[in-house]
Amino acid sequence: MIDRSAGLDRAHALAREWLDSLAERPVPPRLDSDGVAARLVRELPDGPTDTAAVVDELAAACDPGLTAMPGGRFFGFVIGGTHPAALAVDWLVSAWDQNTGLRVVTPAHSAVEDLTEAWLLDLLGLPAASAVGFVTGGTMANFTCLAAARDEVLRRAGWDVANQGLLGSPGVRVLVGAERHDTIDLALRYLGLGAPEAVAADEQGRIEAAALAAALEAGDGRPTIVCLQAGNVHSGAFDPFEETIAAAHDAGAWVHIDGAFGLFAAASPGRRHLTAGYEAADSWATDAHKTLNVPYDCGLAIVRDRAALRAAMGMHGDYLIFDAAGEPMDKVPEISRRGRAFPVWAVLRALGRDGVAALVDGYCAHARAFADGIAAIDGAEVLNDVVFTQVCAAFGDDDATRAVVDAMLADGTAWTTGSRWRGRAVLRVSVTNWSTTTADVEAALDALGRAAAR
Ligand SMILES: *Cc1c(COP(=O)(O)O)cnc(C)c1O
């Protein structure tokens, strides 16, 4: 008999040790992947090893190779933390091990998924009848929404992708902002749509409404998809939704919005203006593992036309046969999948409407403090209007900025990311973790001051 408890008890103790270490440990890992590999048993063992020993061995080997991503001083990329309620429930998800594709097999998850879908649409101010597919992340959320978009715009042109494929079809024209996230291009590639047409963006990275209108005007008759953005990874800026969506709809286009981290601005009364008019779009992609702080991996593919999503993703989803309840697997690319709605429900249940708003507002306040602190550093310059959670800064010329990025990594107090934006080397700060405190921001600013002074 294999003892289940010993391994779980060790995992519990080790998880708590890890979480407790976050406040003090340096953010970057101490070892690279070769270094960690050297700590692992190389040969595939012939025989069994006790579960608790396996857990201990892995944790001991990996600890120096772990990055303090869930900690309050990780400001790189756009990386969410993990809310305690979501983490606790995520453990149950693994223990319960439900394959949540079908309603009758896992009624518990289906009930929670339906409820969470309704809560999310309410919280985000999106049409209440929309479908929410629980996918692995923003990339797959973009893919899932754009699959529904592709099939629907071609269907309206009299072409059935499911039966006829893409060869010989009228084709699809895809218009995107010059500063869309690269995963839009990736999703379009997966979908056989090729590279999109880029429309000019302004100095904050927002698509220019006039340029989009002109591009739509110059249409060649092909069915069209327009991809907008809620939250630019460098500036945090939001596209002007009202005018762009109206123009796109006038031209008969499907409008998709990539709001991987920005969609939750709509959950805060103080930030909601950034998303004004976005509810008129046809689909919205977001991550639960970023702003909402559930563990990886969880993204949300939201589509206004449930039937279109089901036609694209369902195994038996004839477009005209529409059962209001539907199957969870009809909204996502996977058949088998874990109970992804459980941790999303948990964080919404734990925070409530006001708590989610406070979470978002807290990120924004910290980002504001970062911008003010950076502006006060000699030679530093904040490059974006800080409207949300992102701060983009330069510390002189490109070499000087890169040196600050490197010095920050070497220092280890906080993690920030180097990038290029609008032709310049930049240092980027993203605040996306519930546990970040004012003291964390101050410590990171002190480190930035030290790095810049070198
Ligand atoms: C992170 C991000 C994505 C991709 O999301 P993943 O969860 O990493 O797949 C897409 N768009 C934007 C704007 C993002 O910030």
PDB file of C-alpha atoms in Angstrom, residues 24-199:
ATOM      1  CA  GLU A  24      13.431  37.581   2.619  1.00  0.00           C
ATOM      2  CA  ARG A  25      14.911  35.589  -0.224  1.00  0.00           C
ATOM      3  CA  PRO A  26      16.579  37.300  -3.182  1.00  0.00           C
ATOM      4  CA  VAL A  27      14.158  37.376  -6.122  1.00  0.00           C
ATOM      5  CA  PRO A  28      16.394  35.853  -8.847  1.00  0.00           C
ATOM      6  CA  PRO A  29      17.358  32.167  -8.771  1.00  0.00           C
ATOM      7  CA  ARG A  30      20.846  31.298  -7.491  1.00  0.00           C
ATOM      8  CA  LEU A  31      21.425  28.530 -10.060  1.00  0.00           C
ATOM      9  CA  ASP A  32      20.818  28.214 -13.796  1.00  0.00           C
ATOM     10  CA  SER A  33      19.178  25.155 -15.317  1.00  0.00           C
ATOM     11  CA  ASP A  34      22.500  23.313 -15.747  1.00  0.00           C
ATOM     12  CA  GLY A  35      23.206  23.926 -12.091  1.00  0.00           C
ATOM     13  CA  VAL A  36      19.836  22.491 -11.094  1.00  0.00           C
ATOM     14  CA  ALA A  37      20.260  19.555 -13.487  1.00  0.00           C
ATOM     15  CA  ALA A  38      23.512  18.673 -11.734  1.00  0.00           C
ATOM     16  CA  ARG A  39      21.580  18.283  -8.465  1.00  0.00           C
ATOM     17  CA  LEU A  40      19.140  15.748  -9.892  1.00  0.00           C
ATOM     18  CA  VAL A  41      19.605  11.974 -10.217  1.00  0.00           C
ATOM     19  CA  ARG A  42      20.718  11.539 -13.844  1.00  0.00           C
ATOM     20  CA  GLU A  43      19.822   7.934 -14.600  1.00  0.00           C
ATOM     21  CA  LEU A  44      16.166   6.913 -14.762  1.00  0.00           C
ATOM     22  CA  PRO A  45      15.910   4.755 -11.644  1.00  0.00           C
ATOM     23  CA  ASP A  46      15.045   1.072 -12.095  1.00  0.00           C
ATOM     24  CA  GLY A  47      13.077   0.722  -8.894  1.00  0.00           C
ATOM     25  CA  PRO A  48      10.619   2.609  -6.720  1.00  0.00           C
ATOM     26  CA  THR A  49      11.303   5.386  -4.256  1.00  0.00           C
ATOM     27  CA  ASP A  50       9.120   6.360  -1.345  1.00  0.00           C
ATOM     28  CA  THR A  51       6.752   9.266  -2.175  1.00  0.00           C
ATOM     29  CA  ALA A  52       7.860  11.521   0.689  1.00  0.00           C
ATOM     30  CA  ALA A  53      11.490  11.004  -0.319  1.00  0.00           C
ATOM     31  CA  VAL A  54      10.646  11.929  -3.923  1.00  0.00           C
ATOM     32  CA  VAL A  55       8.999  15.156  -2.780  1.00  0.00           C
ATOM     33  CA  ASP A  56      11.947  16.027  -0.530  1.00  0.00           C
ATOM     34  CA  GLU A  57      14.511  15.236  -3.205  1.00  0.00           C
ATOM     35  CA  LEU A  58      12.838  17.421  -5.814  1.00  0.00           C
ATOM     36  CA  ALA A  59      12.367  20.359  -3.474  1.00  0.00           C
ATOM     37  CA  ALA A  60      15.964  20.204  -2.272  1.00  0.00           C
ATOM     38  CA  ALA A  61      17.334  20.036  -5.820  1.00  0.00           C
ATOM     39  CA  CYS A  62      15.087  22.807  -7.159  1.00  0.00           C
ATOM     40  CA  ASP A  63      15.120  25.374  -4.369  1.00  0.00           C
ATOM     41  CA  PRO A  64      18.160  27.315  -5.654  1.00  0.00           C
ATOM     42  CA  GLY A  65      16.665  27.328  -9.149  1.00  0.00           C
ATOM     43  CA  LEU A  66      13.350  28.833  -8.107  1.00  0.00           C
ATOM     44  CA  THR A  67      12.563  32.507  -8.802  1.00  0.00           C
ATOM     45  CA  ALA A  68      10.542  34.349  -6.172  1.00  0.00           C
ATOM     46  CA  MET A  69       7.785  35.005  -8.711  1.00  0.00           C
ATOM     47  CA  PRO A  70       4.908  34.757  -6.238  1.00  0.00           C
ATOM     48  CA  GLY A  71       6.670  37.263  -3.945  1.00  0.00           C
ATOM     49  CA  GLY A  72       5.891  40.948  -3.614  1.00  0.00           C
ATOM     50  CA  ARG A  73       9.087  42.180  -5.287  1.00  0.00           C
ATOM     51  CA  PHE A  74       8.738  40.436  -8.636  1.00  0.00           C
ATOM     52  CA  PHE A  75       7.871  43.152 -11.158  1.00  0.00           C
ATOM     53  CA  GLY A  76       9.030  41.463 -14.358  1.00  0.00           C
ATOM     54  CA  PHE A  77       7.036  40.711 -17.520  1.00  0.00           C
ATOM     55  CA  VAL A  78       3.386  40.588 -16.380  1.00  0.00           C
ATOM     56  CA  ILE A  79       3.414  37.884 -13.739  1.00  0.00           C
ATOM     57  CA  GLY A  80       0.560  37.508 -11.300  1.00  0.00           C
ATOM     58  CA  GLY A  81       0.948  36.323  -7.739  1.00  0.00           C
ATOM     59  CA  THR A  82      -1.213  33.648  -6.193  1.00  0.00           C
ATOM     60  CA  HIS A  83      -4.000  34.641  -3.866  1.00  0.00           C
ATOM     61  CA  PRO A  84      -4.051  32.315  -0.826  1.00  0.00           C
ATOM     62  CA  ALA A  85      -7.648  31.204  -1.471  1.00  0.00           C
ATOM     63  CA  ALA A  86      -6.831  30.341  -5.078  1.00  0.00           C
ATOM     64  CA  LEU A  87      -3.724  28.422  -4.058  1.00  0.00           C
ATOM     65  CA  ALA A  88      -5.517  26.426  -1.388  1.00  0.00           C
ATOM     66  CA  VAL A  89      -8.315  25.513  -3.770  1.00  0.00           C
ATOM     67  CA  ASP A  90      -5.832  24.701  -6.529  1.00  0.00           C
ATOM     68  CA  TRP A  91      -4.417  21.981  -4.257  1.00  0.00           C
ATOM     69  CA  LEU A  92      -7.900  20.542  -4.012  1.00  0.00           C
ATOM     70  CA  VAL A  93      -8.204  20.662  -7.793  1.00  0.00           C
ATOM     71  CA  SER A  94      -5.266  18.275  -8.060  1.00  0.00           C
ATOM     72  CA  ALA A  95      -6.554  16.072  -5.263  1.00  0.00           C
ATOM     73  CA  TRP A  96     -10.076  15.958  -6.684  1.00  0.00           C
ATOM     74  CA  ASP A  97      -8.591  15.276 -10.151  1.00  0.00           C
ATOM     75  CA  GLN A  98     -11.800  15.875 -12.073  1.00  0.00           C
ATOM     76  CA  ASN A  99     -11.725  15.723 -15.852  1.00  0.00           C
ATOM     77  CA  THR A 100     -14.071  18.644 -16.357  1.00  0.00           C
ATOM     78  CA  GLY A 101     -14.966  18.408 -20.031  1.00  0.00           C
ATOM     79  CA  LEU A 102     -18.437  16.977 -19.585  1.00  0.00           C
ATOM     80  CA  ARG A 103     -21.322  18.146 -17.429  1.00  0.00           C
ATOM     81  CA  VAL A 104     -22.755  14.836 -16.207  1.00  0.00           C
ATOM     82  CA  VAL A 105     -19.375  13.449 -15.149  1.00  0.00           C
ATOM     83  CA  THR A 106     -18.339  16.408 -13.007  1.00  0.00           C
ATOM     84  CA  PRO A 107     -21.448  18.271 -11.913  1.00  0.00           C
ATOM     85  CA  ALA A 108     -19.538  20.024  -9.135  1.00  0.00           C
ATOM     86  CA  HIS A 109     -17.147  21.704 -11.529  1.00  0.00           C
ATOM     87  CA  SER A 110     -19.840  22.474 -14.085  1.00  0.00           C
ATOM     88  CA  ALA A 111     -21.946  24.219 -11.451  1.00  0.00           C
ATOM     89  CA  VAL A 112     -18.959  26.241 -10.261  1.00  0.00           C
ATOM     90  CA  GLU A 113     -17.863  27.039 -13.826  1.00  0.00           C
ATOM     91  CA  ASP A 114     -21.345  28.306 -14.734  1.00  0.00           C
ATOM     92  CA  LEU A 115     -21.481  30.460 -11.636  1.00  0.00           C
ATOM     93  CA  THR A 116     -17.952  31.774 -12.123  1.00  0.00           C
ATOM     94  CA  GLU A 117     -18.773  32.592 -15.747  1.00  0.00           C
ATOM     95  CA  ALA A 118     -21.740  34.673 -14.609  1.00  0.00           C
ATOM     96  CA  TRP A 119     -19.719  36.385 -11.873  1.00  0.00           C
ATOM     97  CA  LEU A 120     -16.899  37.271 -14.276  1.00  0.00           C
ATOM     98  CA  LEU A 121     -19.262  38.750 -16.871  1.00  0.00           C
ATOM     99  CA  ASP A 122     -20.984  40.772 -14.173  1.00  0.00           C
ATOM    100  CA  LEU A 123     -17.677  41.952 -12.677  1.00  0.00           C
ATOM    101  CA  LEU A 124     -16.261  42.915 -16.067  1.00  0.00           C
ATOM    102  CA  GLY A 125     -19.443  44.552 -17.320  1.00  0.00           C
ATOM    103  CA  LEU A 126     -19.637  42.246 -20.352  1.00  0.00           C
ATOM    104  CA  PRO A 127     -22.823  40.931 -22.009  1.00  0.00           C
ATOM    105  CA  ALA A 128     -24.399  38.464 -19.580  1.00  0.00           C
ATOM    106  CA  ALA A 129     -25.141  35.843 -22.225  1.00  0.00           C
ATOM    107  CA  SER A 130     -21.498  35.561 -23.346  1.00  0.00           C
ATOM    108  CA  ALA A 131     -19.616  32.277 -23.028  1.00  0.00           C
ATOM    109  CA  VAL A 132     -16.447  32.022 -20.948  1.00  0.00           C
ATOM    110  CA  GLY A 133     -14.025  29.243 -21.838  1.00  0.00           C
ATOM    111  CA  PHE A 134     -11.470  28.374 -19.155  1.00  0.00           C
ATOM    112  CA  VAL A 135      -8.249  27.841 -21.104  1.00  0.00           C
ATOM    113  CA  THR A 136      -4.557  27.706 -20.178  1.00  0.00           C
ATOM    114  CA  GLY A 137      -3.685  31.373 -20.604  1.00  0.00           C
ATOM    115  CA  GLY A 138      -3.857  34.537 -22.657  1.00  0.00           C
ATOM    116  CA  THR A 139      -2.332  32.960 -25.740  1.00  0.00           C
ATOM    117  CA  MET A 140      -4.927  30.228 -25.877  1.00  0.00           C
ATOM    118  CA  ALA A 141      -7.657  32.690 -24.977  1.00  0.00           C
ATOM    119  CA  ASN A 142      -6.670  34.770 -28.009  1.00  0.00           C
ATOM    120  CA  PHE A 143      -6.523  31.599 -30.100  1.00  0.00           C
ATOM    121  CA  THR A 144      -9.915  30.375 -28.941  1.00  0.00           C
ATOM    122  CA  CYS A 145     -11.653  33.716 -29.491  1.00  0.00           C
ATOM    123  CA  LEU A 146     -10.012  34.205 -32.876  1.00  0.00           C
ATOM    124  CA  ALA A 147     -10.992  30.692 -33.971  1.00  0.00           C
ATOM    125  CA  ALA A 148     -14.613  31.599 -33.274  1.00  0.00           C
ATOM    126  CA  ALA A 149     -14.059  34.908 -35.101  1.00  0.00           C
ATOM    127  CA  ARG A 150     -12.445  33.304 -38.157  1.00  0.00           C
ATOM    128  CA  ASP A 151     -15.161  30.711 -38.564  1.00  0.00           C
ATOM    129  CA  GLU A 152     -17.973  33.198 -38.015  1.00  0.00           C
ATOM    130  CA  VAL A 153     -16.782  35.897 -40.430  1.00  0.00           C
ATOM    131  CA  LEU A 154     -16.231  33.223 -43.090  1.00  0.00           C
ATOM    132  CA  ARG A 155     -19.622  31.659 -42.311  1.00  0.00           C
ATOM    133  CA  ARG A 156     -21.239  35.034 -42.947  1.00  0.00           C
ATOM    134  CA  ALA A 157     -19.443  35.066 -46.302  1.00  0.00           C
ATOM    135  CA  GLY A 158     -20.990  31.692 -47.098  1.00  0.00           C
ATOM    136  CA  TRP A 159     -17.935  29.596 -46.263  1.00  0.00           C
ATOM    137  CA  ASP A 160     -17.948  26.730 -43.736  1.00  0.00           C
ATOM    138  CA  VAL A 161     -14.422  26.287 -42.355  1.00  0.00           C
ATOM    139  CA  ALA A 162     -15.336  23.181 -40.363  1.00  0.00           C
ATOM    140  CA  ASN A 163     -16.260  21.293 -43.521  1.00  0.00           C
ATOM    141  CA  GLN A 164     -14.405  23.117 -46.266  1.00  0.00           C
ATOM    142  CA  GLY A 165     -11.158  24.089 -44.560  1.00  0.00           C
ATOM    143  CA  LEU A 166      -9.402  27.307 -45.498  1.00  0.00           C
ATOM    144  CA  LEU A 167      -8.064  26.441 -48.947  1.00  0.00           C
ATOM    145  CA  GLY A 168     -10.172  28.186 -51.548  1.00  0.00           C
ATOM    146  CA  SER A 169     -11.987  30.303 -48.964  1.00  0.00           C
ATOM    147  CA  PRO A 170     -12.488  34.056 -49.455  1.00  0.00           C
ATOM    148  CA  GLY A 171      -9.694  34.543 -46.886  1.00  0.00           C
ATOM    149  CA  VAL A 172      -9.784  36.741 -43.811  1.00  0.00           C
ATOM    150  CA  ARG A 173      -8.293  40.172 -43.406  1.00  0.00           C
ATOM    151  CA  VAL A 174      -6.959  40.788 -39.900  1.00  0.00           C
ATOM    152  CA  LEU A 175      -6.241  44.320 -38.709  1.00  0.00           C
ATOM    153  CA  VAL A 176      -4.218  44.811 -35.521  1.00  0.00           C
ATOM    154  CA  GLY A 177      -2.603  47.729 -33.737  1.00  0.00           C
ATOM    155  CA  ALA A 178       1.118  48.176 -34.367  1.00  0.00           C
ATOM    156  CA  GLU A 179       1.716  47.398 -30.684  1.00  0.00           C
ATOM    157  CA  ARG A 180      -0.478  44.313 -30.272  1.00  0.00           C
ATOM    158  CA  HIS A 181       0.996  41.533 -28.175  1.00  0.00           C
ATOM    159  CA  ASP A 182       3.011  38.981 -30.170  1.00  0.00           C
ATOM    160  CA  THR A 183       0.644  36.215 -29.099  1.00  0.00           C
ATOM    161  CA  ILE A 184      -1.986  37.686 -31.438  1.00  0.00           C
ATOM    162  CA  ASP A 185       0.359  36.918 -34.338  1.00  0.00           C
ATOM    163  CA  LEU A 186       0.992  33.476 -32.852  1.00  0.00           C
ATOM    164  CA  ALA A 187      -2.718  32.720 -32.580  1.00  0.00           C
ATOM    165  CA  LEU A 188      -3.278  33.879 -36.156  1.00  0.00           C
ATOM    166  CA  ARG A 189      -0.474  31.571 -37.253  1.00  0.00           C
ATOM    167  CA  TYR A 190      -2.074  28.601 -35.474  1.00  0.00           C
ATOM    168  CA  LEU A 191      -5.303  29.503 -37.260  1.00  0.00           C
ATOM    169  CA  GLY A 192      -3.752  29.565 -40.730  1.00  0.00           C
ATOM    170  CA  LEU A 193      -4.496  33.265 -41.162  1.00  0.00           C
ATOM    171  CA  GLY A 194      -0.917  34.389 -41.716  1.00  0.00           C
ATOM    172  CA  ALA A 195       0.492  37.728 -40.636  1.00  0.00           C
ATOM    173  CA  PRO A 196      -1.957  40.538 -39.783  1.00  0.00           C
ATOM    174  CA  GLU A 197      -1.980  44.071 -41.205  1.00  0.00           C
ATOM    175  CA  ALA A 198      -0.628  46.521 -38.652  1.00  0.00           C
ATOM    176  CA  VAL A 199      -2.415  49.820 -38.099  1.00  0.00           C
TER     177      VAL A 199
END
